Amino acid sequence: LAVKDPTAVERANLLNMAKLSIKGLIESALSFGRTLDSDYPPLQQFFVVMEHCLKHGLKVRKSFLSYNKTIWGPLELVEKLYPEAEEIAASVRDLPGLKTPLGRARAWLRLALMQKKMADYLRCLIIQRDLLSEFYEYHALMMEEEGAVIVGLLVGLNVIDANLCVKGEDLDSQVGVIDFSMYLKSDDDIGGKERNIQIAAILDQKNYVEELNRQLNSTVSSLHARVDSLEKSNTKLIEELAIAKNNIIKLQEENHQLRSENTLILMKTQHHLEATKVDVEAELQTYKHSRQGLDEMYNEARRQLREESQLRQDMENELVVQVSMKHEIELAMKLLEKDIHEKQDTLIGLRQQLDEVKAINMEMYQKLQVSEDAMKEKNEIIGRLEDKTNQINAAMKQLEQRLQQAEKAQKEAEAEDEKLKQEYMNKSESLQKEFSQKEKQLLQLETDLKIEKEWRQTLEDDFHKEKETVSHLRRETQEIVHLKKEFLKLQEKNKQLKRICQDQEAALEELASKLSESKLKIEDIKEANKALQGQVWLKDKEATHCKLCEKEFSLSKRKHHCRNCGEIFCNACSDNELPLPSSPKPVRVCDSCHAILIQRCSSNVP
């Protein structure tokens, strides 16, 4: 018979005991019909069975005084793996009557049963087997499949409602002994199958109701979270609405202010327009009286204005052209700088390539010299070997001649009488010995010849290899010559590019000088324009008397304005006239600055 593993038998017995205790506890609780207390015997037996299951295969822990073997260590791990178990662990540690770790473990089991989460907590422990291996042996119930089965059976205990008082109970000194008399079958159990079926149906309904309650709790919590988020978003939207309303009120006030300002501006412009209309009508009446004498001067002034405007347009066009030329020159300068940098990079690369080619050429030249020296040495060795082979051939011929002579002598000796055979037996034996010695010498010479032939073949192979290397080196030298030619071409191209760059730099210098001259001219023109812009016309109301004769202006004494110095003279005082090629009549000139005088009819129109 095969011997069974004792640890496997222990696990099977504990699993069967757990099944019986859980089944008996559920059946008795349902028949009892109310919440269970700590004095209920099946409940006490269930805790004892659970202690035995958790103690199976526990490793012995060393301490200062003795060896400990408690289940509180693995149960403490649940706090780290399952955050909801922190409350149980904290409450167990805070209990005043508990002094031993076994008492804490018993209190923890009772609180987990009251929470209806014992199966969830132990499932987290079974999943983390690498952590459990610190507390249990490899053959322990919690490390094998039986532990998972017990956790599945513990799910059925969620049907039971337990109300246990842990605080006043002495859990440290309890003796955990299993009472097997509770699990023996009786006649009442056999006859109560229908009752068990009803109890199972009630249990299923209770489980369904509890699961529904859990789902409803989760949905309620999610709805609460949504309501909180919606309230927060609503408060944010209300704040944003209040800010937007304040902004709208501010914008409306600004709109009213702008409208009032707009109406004031409109009123001022209307008053100003009416005043200007009155002035214009008065000036038109005076202008109609003096129009005939002013037409000629007006045409001349108009021509001069056109000429000056044309000159100004030409100058502006020249300015635009010069600015565009400047931009083009700057772009050309940038492109030239880029080309020069690129060419310098290519030159540096070519120089590096030249240095590399020179280094390769020197290496190839040195290799050529070494190979030529090796070829000379090998040719000398070949000549020596040929001399040796000739000597060996001569020795072979001599040996063959001797062999022929020996054979002739042997035939003559055989042809003699039998009498002389006995006398010459010793001589024949000596001759045979000499013949064997000479055969041995022949074999040695043949082996030497074979070795020399093999050596010669190896030398010929080396010679062919050296020839191939020499041809390869010649090809490389031809490539180096070709690279030198290309380098010379590149040098010529570089010189041409340098010449082009120098020409472009000279052109740029010329353009820069021209640009500086044009800038100076533009600055002179700008200064002249500023001098002209700085002078302001005097108003008609202010200019009432001539500056020279100090007489009032009238229709007979008309006003003449100097565009350069800004002074106003009458037609009687400004008698200086100069002929101009552009106008048919001579032009009146200012006495102080000698600039052209312009007759004007009003404060704004020259």
Coordinates of C-alpha atoms in Angstrom, one line a residue:
L1 CA 0.0 0.0 0.0
A2 CA 1.2 3.5 -0.8
V3 CA 2.0 5.7 2.2
K4 CA 0.0 8.9 2.2
D5 CA 1.5 12.3 2.9
P6 CA 0.6 13.2 6.6
T7 CA 0.3 17.0 5.8
A8 CA -2.1 16.2 2.9
V9 CA -4.2 14.1 5.4
E10 CA -4.2 17.0 7.9
R11 CA -5.3 19.4 5.2
A12 CA -8.2 17.1 4.1
N13 CA -9.4 16.6 7.7
L14 CA -9.3 20.4 8.5
L15 CA -11.2 21.1 5.2
N16 CA -13.9 18.6 6.1
M17 CA -14.1 20.0 9.7
A18 CA -14.5 23.5 8.2
K19 CA -17.2 22.4 5.9
L20 CA -19.1 20.7 8.8
S21 CA -18.7 23.7 11.1
I22 CA -19.8 26.3 8.5
K23 CA -22.8 24.1 7.4
G24 CA -23.9 23.5 11.0
L25 CA -23.5 27.2 11.9
I26 CA -25.6 28.3 9.0
E27 CA -28.4 25.7 9.6
S28 CA -28.5 26.3 13.3
A29 CA -28.5 30.1 12.9
L30 CA -31.4 30.0 10.4
S31 CA -33.4 27.6 12.7
F32 CA -32.5 29.8 15.7
G33 CA -34.1 32.8 13.9
R34 CA -32.3 35.7 15.5
T35 CA -28.9 37.3 15.8
L36 CA -26.1 35.2 17.3
D37 CA -24.3 36.0 20.5
S38 CA -20.7 35.0 21.6
D39 CA -22.1 32.2 23.9
Y40 CA -23.7 30.3 20.9
P41 CA -21.9 26.9 20.8
P42 CA -21.7 26.4 17.0
L43 CA -20.2 29.9 16.6
Q44 CA -17.6 29.1 19.3
Q45 CA -16.7 25.8 17.5
F46 CA -16.5 27.7 14.2
F47 CA -13.9 30.1 15.6
V48 CA -11.9 27.1 17.1
V49 CA -11.9 25.3 13.7
M50 CA -10.7 28.6 12.0
E51 CA -7.9 28.9 14.5
H52 CA -6.8 25.3 13.7
C53 CA -6.9 26.1 9.9
L54 CA -4.9 29.2 10.3
K55 CA -2.3 27.6 12.6
H56 CA -1.7 24.7 10.2
G57 CA 1.9 24.9 8.8
L58 CA 2.9 28.0 10.7
K59 CA 6.6 28.7 10.9
V60 CA 8.2 29.0 14.3
R61 CA 9.3 32.5 15.1
K62 CA 12.3 33.1 17.4
S63 CA 12.0 35.7 20.2
F64 CA 14.3 36.7 23.0
L65 CA 12.8 34.3 25.6
S66 CA 11.1 31.5 23.6
Y67 CA 9.7 30.3 20.3
N68 CA 6.4 31.8 19.2
K69 CA 3.8 30.3 16.8
T70 CA 0.9 32.8 16.4
I71 CA -1.6 33.6 13.6
W72 CA -1.6 37.4 14.4
G73 CA 1.4 38.0 12.0
P74 CA -0.4 37.0 8.7
L75 CA -3.7 38.6 9.8
E76 CA -1.8 41.9 10.3
L77 CA -0.9 41.8 6.6
V78 CA -4.5 42.2 5.6
E79 CA -4.3 45.9 6.8
K80 CA -1.7 46.6 4.1
L81 CA -3.4 44.6 1.3
Y82 CA -7.1 45.7 2.0
P83 CA -7.5 49.3 3.2
E84 CA -10.9 48.7 4.7
A85 CA -9.4 46.4 7.3
E86 CA -7.5 49.3 8.9
E87 CA -10.5 50.0 11.3
I88 CA -10.5 46.4 12.6
A89 CA -6.8 46.3 13.2
A90 CA -6.8 49.7 15.0
S91 CA -9.7 48.7 17.2
V92 CA -8.1 45.3 18.1
R93 CA -4.9 47.1 19.1
D94 CA -6.8 49.6 21.2
L95 CA -8.7 46.8 23.2
P96 CA -7.5 47.0 26.8
G97 CA -8.0 43.4 27.9
L98 CA -5.9 41.8 25.2
K99 CA -2.2 41.0 26.0
T100 CA -1.2 38.1 23.7
P101 CA -1.1 38.1 19.9
L102 CA -3.4 35.0 19.9
G103 CA -6.1 37.0 21.7
R104 CA -5.7 39.8 19.2
A105 CA -6.2 37.3 16.3
R106 CA -9.3 35.9 18.0
A107 CA -10.8 39.4 18.4
W108 CA -9.9 40.2 14.7
L109 CA -11.8 37.0 13.5
R110 CA -14.9 38.0 15.5
L111 CA -14.9 41.6 14.2
A112 CA -14.4 40.4 10.6
L113 CA -17.4 38.0 11.0
M114 CA -19.6 40.9 12.3
Q115 CA -18.5 43.0 9.3
K116 CA -19.4 40.1 6.9
K117 CA -16.0 40.5 5.2
M118 CA -14.0 37.6 6.5
A119 CA -14.0 35.9 3.1
D120 CA -12.8 39.1 1.4
Y121 CA -9.9 39.6 3.8
L122 CA -8.7 36.0 3.7
R123 CA -9.0 36.0 -0.2
C124 CA -6.5 38.9 -0.3
L125 CA -4.1 36.9 1.9
I126 CA -4.3 33.8 -0.3
I127 CA -3.6 35.8 -3.5
Q128 CA -0.3 37.2 -2.0
R129 CA 1.4 33.8 -1.5
D130 CA 4.9 35.4 -1.7
L131 CA 4.1 37.3 1.5
L132 CA 2.4 34.3 3.1
S133 CA 5.6 32.2 2.6
E134 CA 7.3 34.3 5.3
F135 CA 4.8 32.9 7.9
Y136 CA 3.7 29.5 6.5
E137 CA 5.5 26.4 5.3
Y138 CA 5.1 25.4 1.6
H139 CA 2.7 22.5 2.7
A140 CA 0.4 24.6 4.9
L141 CA -3.4 24.7 4.3
M142 CA -3.3 28.5 3.5
M143 CA -0.7 27.9 0.8
E144 CA -2.6 25.1 -0.9
E145 CA -5.9 24.7 -2.8
E146 CA -7.8 23.8 0.4
G147 CA -7.3 27.4 1.7
A148 CA -9.1 28.7 -1.4
V149 CA -12.0 26.2 -0.8
I150 CA -12.4 27.4 2.8
V151 CA -12.5 31.0 1.6
G152 CA -15.2 30.1 -0.8
L153 CA -17.2 28.4 2.0
L154 CA -16.8 31.5 4.2
V155 CA -18.8 33.5 1.7
G156 CA -21.9 31.7 2.9
L157 CA -21.5 33.2 6.4
N158 CA -22.6 36.6 5.0
V159 CA -26.2 35.3 5.7
I160 CA -25.6 35.3 9.4
D161 CA -26.0 38.3 11.6
A162 CA -23.7 38.2 14.6
N163 CA -23.6 40.6 17.6
L164 CA -20.5 39.7 19.6
C165 CA -19.1 41.5 22.7
V166 CA -15.3 41.5 22.3
K167 CA -14.4 44.0 25.0
G168 CA -15.2 42.2 28.2
E169 CA -14.4 38.6 26.9
D170 CA -11.2 36.8 28.0
L171 CA -9.8 35.8 24.6
D172 CA -6.2 35.2 25.7
S173 CA -6.8 32.2 28.0
Q174 CA -9.4 30.3 25.9
V175 CA -8.7 26.6 25.1
G176 CA -9.3 25.7 21.4
V177 CA -10.7 22.2 21.5
I178 CA -13.0 20.9 18.7
D179 CA -16.3 19.2 19.9
F180 CA -17.0 16.4 17.4
S181 CA -20.3 15.4 19.1
M182 CA -22.0 18.5 17.5
Y183 CA -21.4 17.2 14.0
L184 CA -22.7 13.6 14.4
K185 CA -26.0 12.9 12.6
S186 CA -29.2 12.2 14.4
D187 CA -32.7 11.1 13.4
D188 CA -34.0 14.6 13.5
D189 CA -31.4 15.6 10.8
I190 CA -32.5 12.8 8.5
G191 CA -36.1 13.8 8.7
G192 CA -35.5 17.6 8.1
K193 CA -34.6 17.6 4.4
E194 CA -37.6 19.7 3.4
R195 CA -36.8 22.2 6.1
N196 CA -33.2 22.5 4.7
I197 CA -34.6 23.2 1.3
Q198 CA -36.7 26.0 2.6
I199 CA -33.7 27.4 4.6
A200 CA -31.6 27.3 1.4
A201 CA -34.3 29.2 -0.5
I202 CA -34.4 31.8 2.3
L203 CA -30.6 32.1 2.2
D204 CA -30.6 32.7 -1.5
Q205 CA -33.2 35.4 -1.2
K206 CA -31.2 37.1 1.6
N207 CA -28.0 36.9 -0.5
Y208 CA -29.8 38.5 -3.4
V209 CA -31.2 41.3 -1.2
E210 CA -27.8 42.0 0.2
E211 CA -26.2 42.1 -3.2
L212 CA -28.9 44.5 -4.4
N213 CA -28.3 46.6 -1.3
R214 CA -24.5 46.8 -2.1
Q215 CA -25.2 47.8 -5.7
L216 CA -27.7 50.4 -4.6
N217 CA -25.1 51.8 -2.1
S218 CA -22.5 52.0 -4.8
T219 CA -25.0 53.8 -7.2
V220 CA -26.0 56.2 -4.3
S221 CA -22.3 57.1 -3.6
S222 CA -21.7 57.7 -7.3
L223 CA -24.8 59.9 -7.5
H224 CA -23.7 61.8 -4.5
A225 CA -20.3 62.4 -6.1
R226 CA -22.1 63.6 -9.3
V227 CA -24.4 65.9 -7.3
D228 CA -21.3 67.4 -5.5
S229 CA -19.6 68.0 -8.9
L230 CA -22.8 69.5 -10.4
E231 CA -23.2 71.8 -7.3
K232 CA -19.5 73.0 -7.7
S233 CA -20.0 73.6 -11.4
N234 CA -23.3 75.4 -10.7
T235 CA -21.6 77.7 -8.2
K236 CA -18.8 78.4 -10.7
L237 CA -21.4 79.3 -13.4
I238 CA -23.3 81.6 -11.0
E239 CA -20.1 83.4 -10.2
E240 CA -19.3 83.7 -13.9
L241 CA -22.8 85.0 -14.6
A242 CA -22.5 87.7 -11.9
I243 CA -19.1 88.7 -13.3
A244 CA -20.6 88.8 -16.8
K245 CA -23.6 90.9 -15.6
N246 CA -21.2 93.4 -13.9
N247 CA -19.2 93.6 -17.1
I248 CA -22.4 94.3 -19.2
I249 CA -23.4 97.1 -16.8
K250 CA -20.0 98.6 -17.1
L251 CA -20.1 98.4 -20.9
Q252 CA -23.6 100.0 -20.9
E253 CA -22.3 102.9 -18.8
E254 CA -19.3 103.3 -21.1
N255 CA -21.7 103.2 -24.1
H256 CA -23.8 106.0 -22.6
Q257 CA -20.7 108.1 -21.9
L258 CA -19.4 107.6 -25.5
R259 CA -22.8 108.6 -26.9
S260 CA -23.0 111.8 -24.8
E261 CA -19.4 112.6 -25.9
N262 CA -20.4 111.9 -29.5
T263 CA -23.4 114.3 -29.3
L264 CA -21.1 117.0 -27.8
I265 CA -18.6 116.6 -30.6
L266 CA -21.3 116.8 -33.2
M267 CA -22.6 120.1 -31.7
K268 CA -19.1 121.6 -31.6
T269 CA -18.4 120.5 -35.3
Q270 CA -21.8 122.0 -36.4
H271 CA -20.9 125.4 -34.7
H272 CA -17.4 125.3 -36.2
L273 CA -18.9 124.5 -39.6
E274 CA -21.3 127.4 -39.4
A275 CA -18.5 129.8 -38.4
T276 CA -16.3 128.6 -41.3
K277 CA -19.2 128.9 -43.7
V278 CA -19.6 132.6 -42.8
D279 CA -15.8 133.1 -43.2
V280 CA -15.7 131.3 -46.5
E281 CA -18.6 133.4 -47.9
A282 CA -16.8 136.7 -46.9
E283 CA -13.6 135.5 -48.4
L284 CA -15.4 134.4 -51.6
Q285 CA -16.8 137.9 -52.0
T286 CA -13.4 139.5 -51.7
Y287 CA -11.9 136.8 -53.9
K288 CA -14.4 137.5 -56.7
H289 CA -13.4 141.2 -56.7
S290 CA -9.6 140.4 -56.9
R291 CA -9.9 137.2 -59.0
Q292 CA -8.9 138.7 -62.4
G293 CA -5.5 139.9 -61.1
L294 CA -4.7 136.8 -59.1
D295 CA -5.3 134.2 -62.0
E296 CA -1.9 134.6 -63.5
M297 CA -0.1 134.4 -60.2
Y298 CA -2.3 131.3 -59.2
N299 CA -1.3 129.5 -62.5
E300 CA 2.4 130.2 -61.9
A301 CA 2.1 129.0 -58.3
R302 CA 0.2 125.9 -59.5
R303 CA 3.0 125.2 -62.0
Q304 CA 5.7 125.6 -59.4
L305 CA 3.7 123.3 -57.1
R306 CA 3.4 120.6 -59.8
E307 CA 7.2 120.9 -60.5
E308 CA 8.0 120.6 -56.8
S309 CA 5.5 117.7 -56.4
Q310 CA 7.2 115.9 -59.4
L311 CA 10.6 116.5 -57.9
R312 CA 9.4 115.2 -54.6
Q313 CA 7.9 112.1 -56.3
D314 CA 11.1 111.5 -58.1
M315 CA 13.1 111.8 -54.9
E316 CA 10.7 109.4 -53.2
N317 CA 11.0 106.9 -56.1
E318 CA 14.8 107.2 -55.9
L319 CA 14.6 106.6 -52.1
V320 CA 12.4 103.5 -52.7
V321 CA 14.8 102.2 -55.3
Q322 CA 17.8 102.9 -53.1
V323 CA 16.1 101.1 -50.1
S324 CA 15.3 98.1 -52.4
M325 CA 18.9 98.2 -53.6
K326 CA 20.1 98.2 -50.0
H327 CA 17.9 95.2 -49.2
E328 CA 19.1 93.4 -52.2
I329 CA 22.7 94.2 -51.3
E330 CA 22.2 92.9 -47.8
L331 CA 20.6 89.7 -49.1
A332 CA 23.5 89.3 -51.5
M333 CA 26.0 89.9 -48.7
K334 CA 24.2 87.2 -46.6
L335 CA 24.2 84.8 -49.5
L336 CA 27.9 85.5 -50.2
E337 CA 28.7 84.9 -46.5
K338 CA 26.8 81.6 -46.6
D339 CA 28.7 80.6 -49.8
I340 CA 32.0 81.5 -48.3
H341 CA 31.3 79.5 -45.1
E342 CA 30.2 76.5 -47.2
K343 CA 33.3 76.8 -49.4
Q344 CA 35.5 77.0 -46.3
D345 CA 33.8 73.9 -44.9
T346 CA 34.4 72.1 -48.2
L347 CA 38.0 73.3 -48.3
I348 CA 38.5 72.0 -44.7
G349 CA 37.0 68.6 -45.7
L350 CA 39.2 68.4 -48.8
R351 CA 42.3 69.2 -46.8
Q352 CA 41.3 66.4 -44.4
Q353 CA 40.8 64.0 -47.3
L354 CA 44.2 65.1 -48.7
D355 CA 45.9 64.4 -45.4
E356 CA 44.2 61.0 -45.2
V357 CA 45.2 60.2 -48.8
K358 CA 48.8 61.2 -48.0
A359 CA 48.8 58.9 -45.0
I360 CA 47.3 56.1 -47.0
N361 CA 49.9 56.7 -49.7
M362 CA 52.8 56.5 -47.2
E363 CA 51.4 53.3 -45.7
M364 CA 51.1 51.8 -49.2
Y365 CA 54.6 52.8 -50.0
Q366 CA 55.9 51.3 -46.8
K367 CA 54.0 48.1 -47.5
L368 CA 55.4 48.0 -51.1
Q369 CA 58.9 48.2 -49.7
V370 CA 58.3 45.5 -47.1
S371 CA 56.7 43.2 -49.8
E372 CA 59.7 43.8 -52.2
D373 CA 62.1 42.9 -49.4
A374 CA 60.1 39.7 -48.6
M375 CA 60.0 38.8 -52.4
K376 CA 63.8 39.2 -52.5
E377 CA 64.3 36.9 -49.5
K378 CA 61.9 34.3 -50.9
N379 CA 63.7 34.3 -54.3
E380 CA 67.0 33.7 -52.5
I381 CA 65.3 30.8 -50.6
I382 CA 63.9 29.4 -53.9
G383 CA 67.5 29.5 -55.4
R384 CA 68.9 27.6 -52.5
L385 CA 66.2 25.0 -52.6
E386 CA 66.8 24.5 -56.4
D387 CA 70.6 23.9 -55.7
K388 CA 69.7 21.4 -53.1
T389 CA 67.3 19.6 -55.4
N390 CA 70.0 19.4 -58.1
Q391 CA 72.5 17.9 -55.6
I392 CA 69.9 15.3 -54.5
N393 CA 69.2 14.4 -58.2
A394 CA 73.0 13.8 -58.7
A395 CA 73.2 11.6 -55.6
M396 CA 70.2 9.6 -56.8
K397 CA 71.9 9.0 -60.2
Q398 CA 75.0 7.8 -58.5
L399 CA 73.0 5.4 -56.3
E400 CA 71.2 4.0 -59.3
Q401 CA 74.5 3.3 -61.1
R402 CA 75.8 1.6 -58.0
L403 CA 72.6 -0.5 -57.8
Q404 CA 73.0 -1.6 -61.4
Q405 CA 76.7 -2.6 -60.8
A406 CA 75.6 -4.5 -57.7
E407 CA 72.9 -6.4 -59.7
K408 CA 75.5 -7.3 -62.4
A409 CA 77.9 -8.6 -59.7
Q410 CA 75.1 -10.6 -58.1
K411 CA 74.3 -12.3 -61.5
E412 CA 77.9 -13.1 -62.1
A413 CA 78.2 -14.6 -58.6
E414 CA 75.0 -16.7 -59.2
A415 CA 76.4 -18.0 -62.6
E416 CA 79.5 -19.4 -60.9
D417 CA 79.7 -22.9 -59.6
E418 CA 77.9 -24.1 -56.5
K419 CA 81.2 -24.7 -54.9
L420 CA 82.1 -21.1 -54.8
K421 CA 78.6 -20.3 -53.3
Q422 CA 79.5 -21.6 -49.9
E423 CA 82.7 -19.5 -49.9
Y424 CA 81.0 -16.4 -51.0
M425 CA 77.9 -16.7 -48.7
N426 CA 79.3 -14.3 -46.2
K427 CA 80.2 -11.9 -49.0
S428 CA 76.5 -12.0 -50.3
E429 CA 75.1 -11.5 -46.8
S430 CA 77.4 -8.4 -46.4
L431 CA 76.2 -7.2 -49.8
Q432 CA 72.6 -7.6 -48.8
K433 CA 73.2 -5.6 -45.6
E434 CA 74.7 -2.8 -47.7
F435 CA 71.8 -3.0 -50.1
S436 CA 69.3 -2.7 -47.3
Q437 CA 71.2 0.2 -45.9
K438 CA 71.2 1.9 -49.3
E439 CA 67.4 1.2 -49.7
K440 CA 66.8 3.0 -46.3
Q441 CA 68.9 5.9 -47.6
L442 CA 66.8 6.0 -50.8
L443 CA 63.6 6.1 -48.7
Q444 CA 65.0 9.0 -46.6
L445 CA 66.0 10.9 -49.8
E446 CA 62.5 10.4 -51.2
T447 CA 60.8 11.7 -48.1
D448 CA 63.2 14.7 -48.2
L449 CA 62.2 15.3 -51.8
K450 CA 58.5 15.2 -51.0
I451 CA 59.1 17.7 -48.2
E452 CA 61.0 20.0 -50.5
K453 CA 58.3 19.8 -53.2
E454 CA 55.6 20.7 -50.6
W455 CA 57.8 23.6 -49.4
R456 CA 58.2 24.7 -53.0
Q457 CA 54.4 24.7 -53.6
T458 CA 53.9 26.7 -50.5
L459 CA 56.5 29.2 -51.7
E460 CA 54.8 29.5 -55.1
D461 CA 51.4 30.1 -53.4
D462 CA 53.0 32.9 -51.3
F463 CA 54.6 34.3 -54.4
H464 CA 51.2 34.4 -56.2
K465 CA 49.6 36.1 -53.1
E466 CA 52.4 38.7 -53.1
K467 CA 51.8 39.3 -56.8
E468 CA 48.1 39.9 -56.1
T469 CA 49.0 42.3 -53.3
V470 CA 51.4 44.2 -55.6
S471 CA 48.7 44.5 -58.3
H472 CA 46.2 45.8 -55.6
L473 CA 48.8 48.3 -54.4
R474 CA 49.3 49.5 -58.0
R475 CA 45.6 50.0 -58.4
E476 CA 45.5 52.0 -55.2
T477 CA 48.4 54.1 -56.4
Q478 CA 46.5 54.8 -59.7
E479 CA 43.5 55.8 -57.6
I480 CA 45.7 58.1 -55.5
V481 CA 47.0 59.7 -58.7
H482 CA 43.4 60.2 -59.9
L483 CA 42.5 61.8 -56.5
K484 CA 45.5 64.1 -56.9
K485 CA 44.2 65.3 -60.2
E486 CA 40.8 65.9 -58.8
F487 CA 42.3 67.8 -55.9
L488 CA 44.2 70.0 -58.4
K489 CA 41.0 70.7 -60.2
L490 CA 39.3 71.5 -56.9
Q491 CA 42.1 73.9 -56.1
E492 CA 41.7 75.7 -59.4
K493 CA 37.9 75.9 -58.7
N494 CA 38.7 77.3 -55.3
K495 CA 41.0 80.0 -56.8
Q496 CA 38.2 80.9 -59.3
L497 CA 35.7 81.2 -56.5
K498 CA 38.1 83.3 -54.4
R499 CA 38.5 85.6 -57.4
I500 CA 34.7 85.8 -57.8
C501 CA 34.4 86.5 -54.1
Q502 CA 37.0 89.3 -54.3
D503 CA 35.2 90.8 -57.2
Q504 CA 31.9 90.7 -55.4
E505 CA 33.4 92.2 -52.3
A506 CA 34.8 95.1 -54.4
A507 CA 31.3 95.5 -56.0
L508 CA 29.8 95.5 -52.5
E509 CA 32.3 98.2 -51.3
E510 CA 31.3 100.4 -54.3
L511 CA 27.6 99.8 -53.6
A512 CA 28.2 100.7 -50.0
S513 CA 30.0 104.0 -51.0
K514 CA 27.1 104.8 -53.3
L515 CA 24.6 104.0 -50.6
S516 CA 26.4 106.3 -48.1
E517 CA 26.3 109.1 -50.7
S518 CA 22.6 108.5 -51.3
K519 CA 21.9 108.5 -47.5
L520 CA 23.8 111.8 -47.2
K521 CA 21.7 113.3 -50.0
I522 CA 18.4 112.0 -48.4
E523 CA 19.4 113.5 -45.1
D524 CA 20.1 116.9 -46.8
I525 CA 16.6 116.7 -48.4
K526 CA 15.0 115.8 -45.1
E527 CA 16.7 118.7 -43.4
A528 CA 15.5 121.1 -46.1
N529 CA 11.9 119.7 -45.8
K530 CA 12.0 120.2 -42.0
A531 CA 13.2 123.8 -42.5
L532 CA 10.3 124.4 -44.8
Q533 CA 7.8 122.6 -42.6
G534 CA 8.8 124.6 -39.5
Q535 CA 7.5 127.9 -40.9
V536 CA 3.9 128.7 -40.4
W537 CA 1.6 131.1 -42.3
L538 CA 0.3 134.1 -40.4
K539 CA -3.4 134.5 -40.2
D540 CA -5.2 137.3 -42.1
K541 CA -6.6 138.8 -38.8
E542 CA -3.0 139.0 -37.3
A543 CA -1.3 140.4 -40.5
T544 CA -3.0 143.8 -40.9
H545 CA 0.1 146.0 -41.7
C546 CA 3.0 145.7 -44.1
K547 CA 6.3 145.0 -42.4
L548 CA 8.3 147.6 -44.3
C549 CA 6.0 150.6 -44.8
E550 CA 3.7 149.7 -41.8
K551 CA 0.6 150.7 -43.8
E552 CA -2.7 148.8 -43.7
F553 CA -3.5 146.3 -46.4
S554 CA -6.4 147.1 -48.8
L555 CA -7.5 146.2 -52.3
S556 CA -4.9 148.4 -53.8
K557 CA -2.2 147.2 -51.4
R558 CA -2.3 143.4 -51.6
K559 CA -0.5 141.0 -49.4
H560 CA 2.6 139.1 -50.6
H561 CA 4.0 136.2 -48.4
C562 CA 7.6 135.0 -48.3
R563 CA 7.7 131.2 -48.2
N564 CA 11.2 131.1 -46.7
C565 CA 11.2 133.6 -43.8
G566 CA 7.3 133.8 -43.4
E567 CA 7.2 137.7 -43.6
I568 CA 4.3 139.5 -45.3
F569 CA 4.8 142.6 -47.5
C570 CA 2.5 144.8 -49.7
N571 CA 2.8 145.0 -53.4
A572 CA 4.3 148.5 -53.3
C573 CA 7.2 147.5 -51.0
S574 CA 8.1 144.2 -52.8
D575 CA 9.4 145.8 -56.0
N576 CA 12.4 143.5 -56.4
E577 CA 11.8 141.3 -59.4
L578 CA 13.8 138.4 -60.9
P579 CA 13.4 136.7 -64.3
L580 CA 12.9 132.8 -64.1
P581 CA 13.2 130.5 -67.1
S582 CA 10.1 128.5 -66.1
S583 CA 7.8 131.6 -66.0
P584 CA 7.2 134.2 -68.8
K585 CA 7.0 137.1 -66.3
P586 CA 9.5 138.1 -63.7
V587 CA 8.8 137.0 -60.1
R588 CA 8.8 139.2 -57.0
V589 CA 11.5 138.4 -54.4
C590 CA 11.7 139.0 -50.6
D591 CA 14.0 141.9 -49.5
S592 CA 15.4 140.1 -46.5
C593 CA 16.0 136.5 -47.7
H594 CA 15.5 136.9 -51.5
A595 CA 13.0 134.0 -51.7
I596 CA 9.9 134.0 -54.1
L597 CA 6.9 135.9 -52.7
I598 CA 3.4 134.4 -53.0
Q599 CA 0.3 136.5 -53.1
R600 CA -2.5 135.2 -51.0
C601 CA -6.2 135.8 -50.7
S602 CA -7.0 134.1 -47.4
S603 CA -5.5 132.5 -44.3
N604 CA -5.4 129.0 -45.8
V605 CA -5.3 129.3 -49.6
P606 CA -1.9 130.6 -51.1

